[in-house]
Amino acid sequence: MAQRIETESRKLLSRLQGVMADSAAGQERLDRITHLIADSMGTEVCSIYLLRDQDTLELCATQGLAPEAVHVTRMRLGEGLVGRVARSAQPINTANAPAERGFRYMPETGEERYSSFLGVPIQRLGERLGVLVVQSLDAREFSDDAVYGLEVVAMVLAEMTELGAFIGEGAALAERHKQQVLFRGACAQEGAAMGHVWLHEPRVVVSRPVADDPEAELTRLRQAVEQLRIDIDELMTRAPMAEGEQREVLEAYRMFAHSRGWMRRIEEDIGRGLSAEAAVEKEQSTARARMETVPDAYLRDRLHDLDDLSNRLLRRLTGQGRDTGAELPPDPVLVARNIGPAELLDYGRRLKGVVLEEGSVGSHATIVARALAIPLVIHARAITTEALNGDLILVDGDQGIVHLRPEENVASAFRDKMAMQAEAQQRYASIRDKQAEALCGTVISLQMNAGLMADLPSLPSSGAEGVGLFRTELQFLTRNSVPRRGELAALYSRVMDAAGGKRVVFRTLDIGSDKVLPYMKKTEEPNPALGWRAIRVGLDKPGVMRMQLQALIRAANGRPLAVMFPFIAQLEEYMQARDHLLREMDREAALGHVLPEKLEIGAMLETPSLAFAPRQFFEECDFISIGGNDLKQFFFAADRENERVRRRYDTLNVSFLTFLEQIVHRCRDTDTPLSFCGEDAGRPVEALCFAAMGLRALSMRPASIGPVKSLLRRVDLREARAVINEARASGAQSVRAGVMDWLKRQG
């Protein structure tokens, strides 16, 4: 039976190839295909539903249902059995369709006579395109072979759709990759950018989905897989010391490359008439669909590995490598599923913006994008399957929105927004060299965050008084091995040189959680954000920390040095870290090296516990910086990587501001300098409220200094404090509404 189905399937695909080759219009092609499928499957009905937009399916062709229903019958995703297939990306096979859960009767189709129903998704690499349905009068459940055969046909229809075989009138038959598309993602780095798409991994186009000679295709597949296995083995040989995630990925590649089940499924698809590359892509689409439904993070990672391996195999089969000959546009916006920090640094400031399907607000790529001041939107689902090199794209990092191929009125409005921002930046330039002095006479020190040498040219142009946070982990994250002490010392020295005498606060290595070094053995933890990270790693494995402290001392070479330890949770951790630094000072002196003219040792207050530390902690610290991003997530017990909860809690919540006020009072009691460092420091309204609560130093990205300074210079902090106190006394959950109303009255 299986052999007969296989033969019939191959015959059908051969006939479909004939339909592809002729010059018929899109609608005529669809009509012919439904006739072919119904005839081959022995069913009274075959229908093709295609998406006319992201949420709506439209009946575009049918054999057996009422012809007048074509382009009239529509349904939402999840509506009826067809809508369920589209939403779940899983087949529905039933002998009694009217009794099936979610069945919806469409009277205009005349389908009430048909009992049996088999629907399979038409999809390509996880992208929904439509649904292929066959129905029959007799009550029967279709065999597994019939389901499998129809899925193979659906795969070919997906490729034909991608190649523009069904272009016609109406939205459902519109030419693909020509319509405007709106993606709602998440903001990882603020800013606005307009440019043209540059795909980090160009799309592989399968132009020959059907093949006449299965044996020849099997030979092509086996040769490509054998070469792929050799490539992976060579990678393993060249990287014998690879550890952690890097080694794990290579091992997963090798496992999948030798998987008999993976090969068997691809070979079966070739046996049914698909070309080698189409068969690989069908298996890849199945894996991507499964990714959507697998809750286990480890299994999702393995499916990603399989997806990447499939891409490597497709490029080998089609000859379509990353180097397509296309030239980087003058205004490139990088579009990728995900990207590593080293790869993003390779592009550098040439990029106008970055859009990722995945990513997180604390990922390596996000850290680099912030350092480069490049707008970044993450979680832009399926954009890599929709975008083409050269497409016009608008990136709104403030809202987490991306417009692909926008209409002119949208593009015009976006240009106006960017022009207004540019005009505002010009206004900010006029106050660049002035202090952030409020009308009441209070002066707030505004400093910038940095992590790359490329950041330092922004120091004089931004109006920053210094670097309140220099993230040292980027030099570790972008390498395949631990940097040498001499390399780090030279880098830190250049940072101080570039600062031109202004104060630079170096935060020691903050790794762990979402920042895992490529050469560091990954530790599986239930909750990495609360796990073995930052100073906990440094104290448990002091070798790297000692080397970094030596590099900082040598880089100072007689100049003032400020060192800050991250993620301190209790007094003992700070004292241990401080002792390490003082011991290194003694060793450097014994070696005859020049010591810093002045040494400041501080801590980041990122855990609520540290706010309640003994008075001795505040007395021992030369300075304290509130790490707002982490402190806020721990205060509200809301993971900042979780889109469902991270925006639920307002920074201007009364409880959080009161907590900050308590920290201000503790630092005043011991005369300990205090600053606030984090995304919220760069938001003008939040910065105003922090200043009103008593904070006198804020550190932020360079582009935020102008807007923050502009607002602070226009307000009286005593009045702002009165507004905040009034809101607190009223029982309001947040002071934001009251402060915004007051600012509006200020003009």
PDB file of C-alpha atoms in Angstrom, residues 549 565 572-587 601:
ATOM      1  CA  LEU A 549      42.564  43.976  38.331  1.00  0.00           C
ATOM      2  CA  PHE A 565      32.296  45.410  41.581  1.00  0.00           C
ATOM      3  CA  GLU A 572      31.216  40.125  52.977  1.00  0.00           C
ATOM      4  CA  GLU A 573      31.268  39.888  49.155  1.00  0.00           C
ATOM      5  CA  TYR A 574      32.299  43.515  48.840  1.00  0.00           C
ATOM      6  CA  MET A 575      35.012  43.180  51.470  1.00  0.00           C
ATOM      7  CA  GLN A 576      36.434  40.055  49.778  1.00  0.00           C
ATOM      8  CA  ALA A 577      36.484  41.763  46.370  1.00  0.00           C
ATOM      9  CA  ARG A 578      38.016  44.908  47.882  1.00  0.00           C
ATOM     10  CA  ASP A 579      40.737  42.813  49.564  1.00  0.00           C
ATOM     11  CA  HIS A 580      41.579  41.195  46.195  1.00  0.00           C
ATOM     12  CA  LEU A 581      42.110  44.629  44.673  1.00  0.00           C
ATOM     13  CA  LEU A 582      44.193  45.912  47.580  1.00  0.00           C
ATOM     14  CA  ARG A 583      46.379  42.781  47.476  1.00  0.00           C
ATOM     15  CA  GLU A 584      46.982  43.331  43.760  1.00  0.00           C
ATOM     16  CA  MET A 585      47.954  46.931  44.549  1.00  0.00           C
ATOM     17  CA  ASP A 586      50.537  45.624  47.026  1.00  0.00           C
ATOM     18  CA  ARG A 587      51.877  43.089  44.482  1.00  0.00           C
ATOM     19  CA  ILE A 601      36.599  51.226  45.060  1.00  0.00           C
TER      20      ILE A 601
END
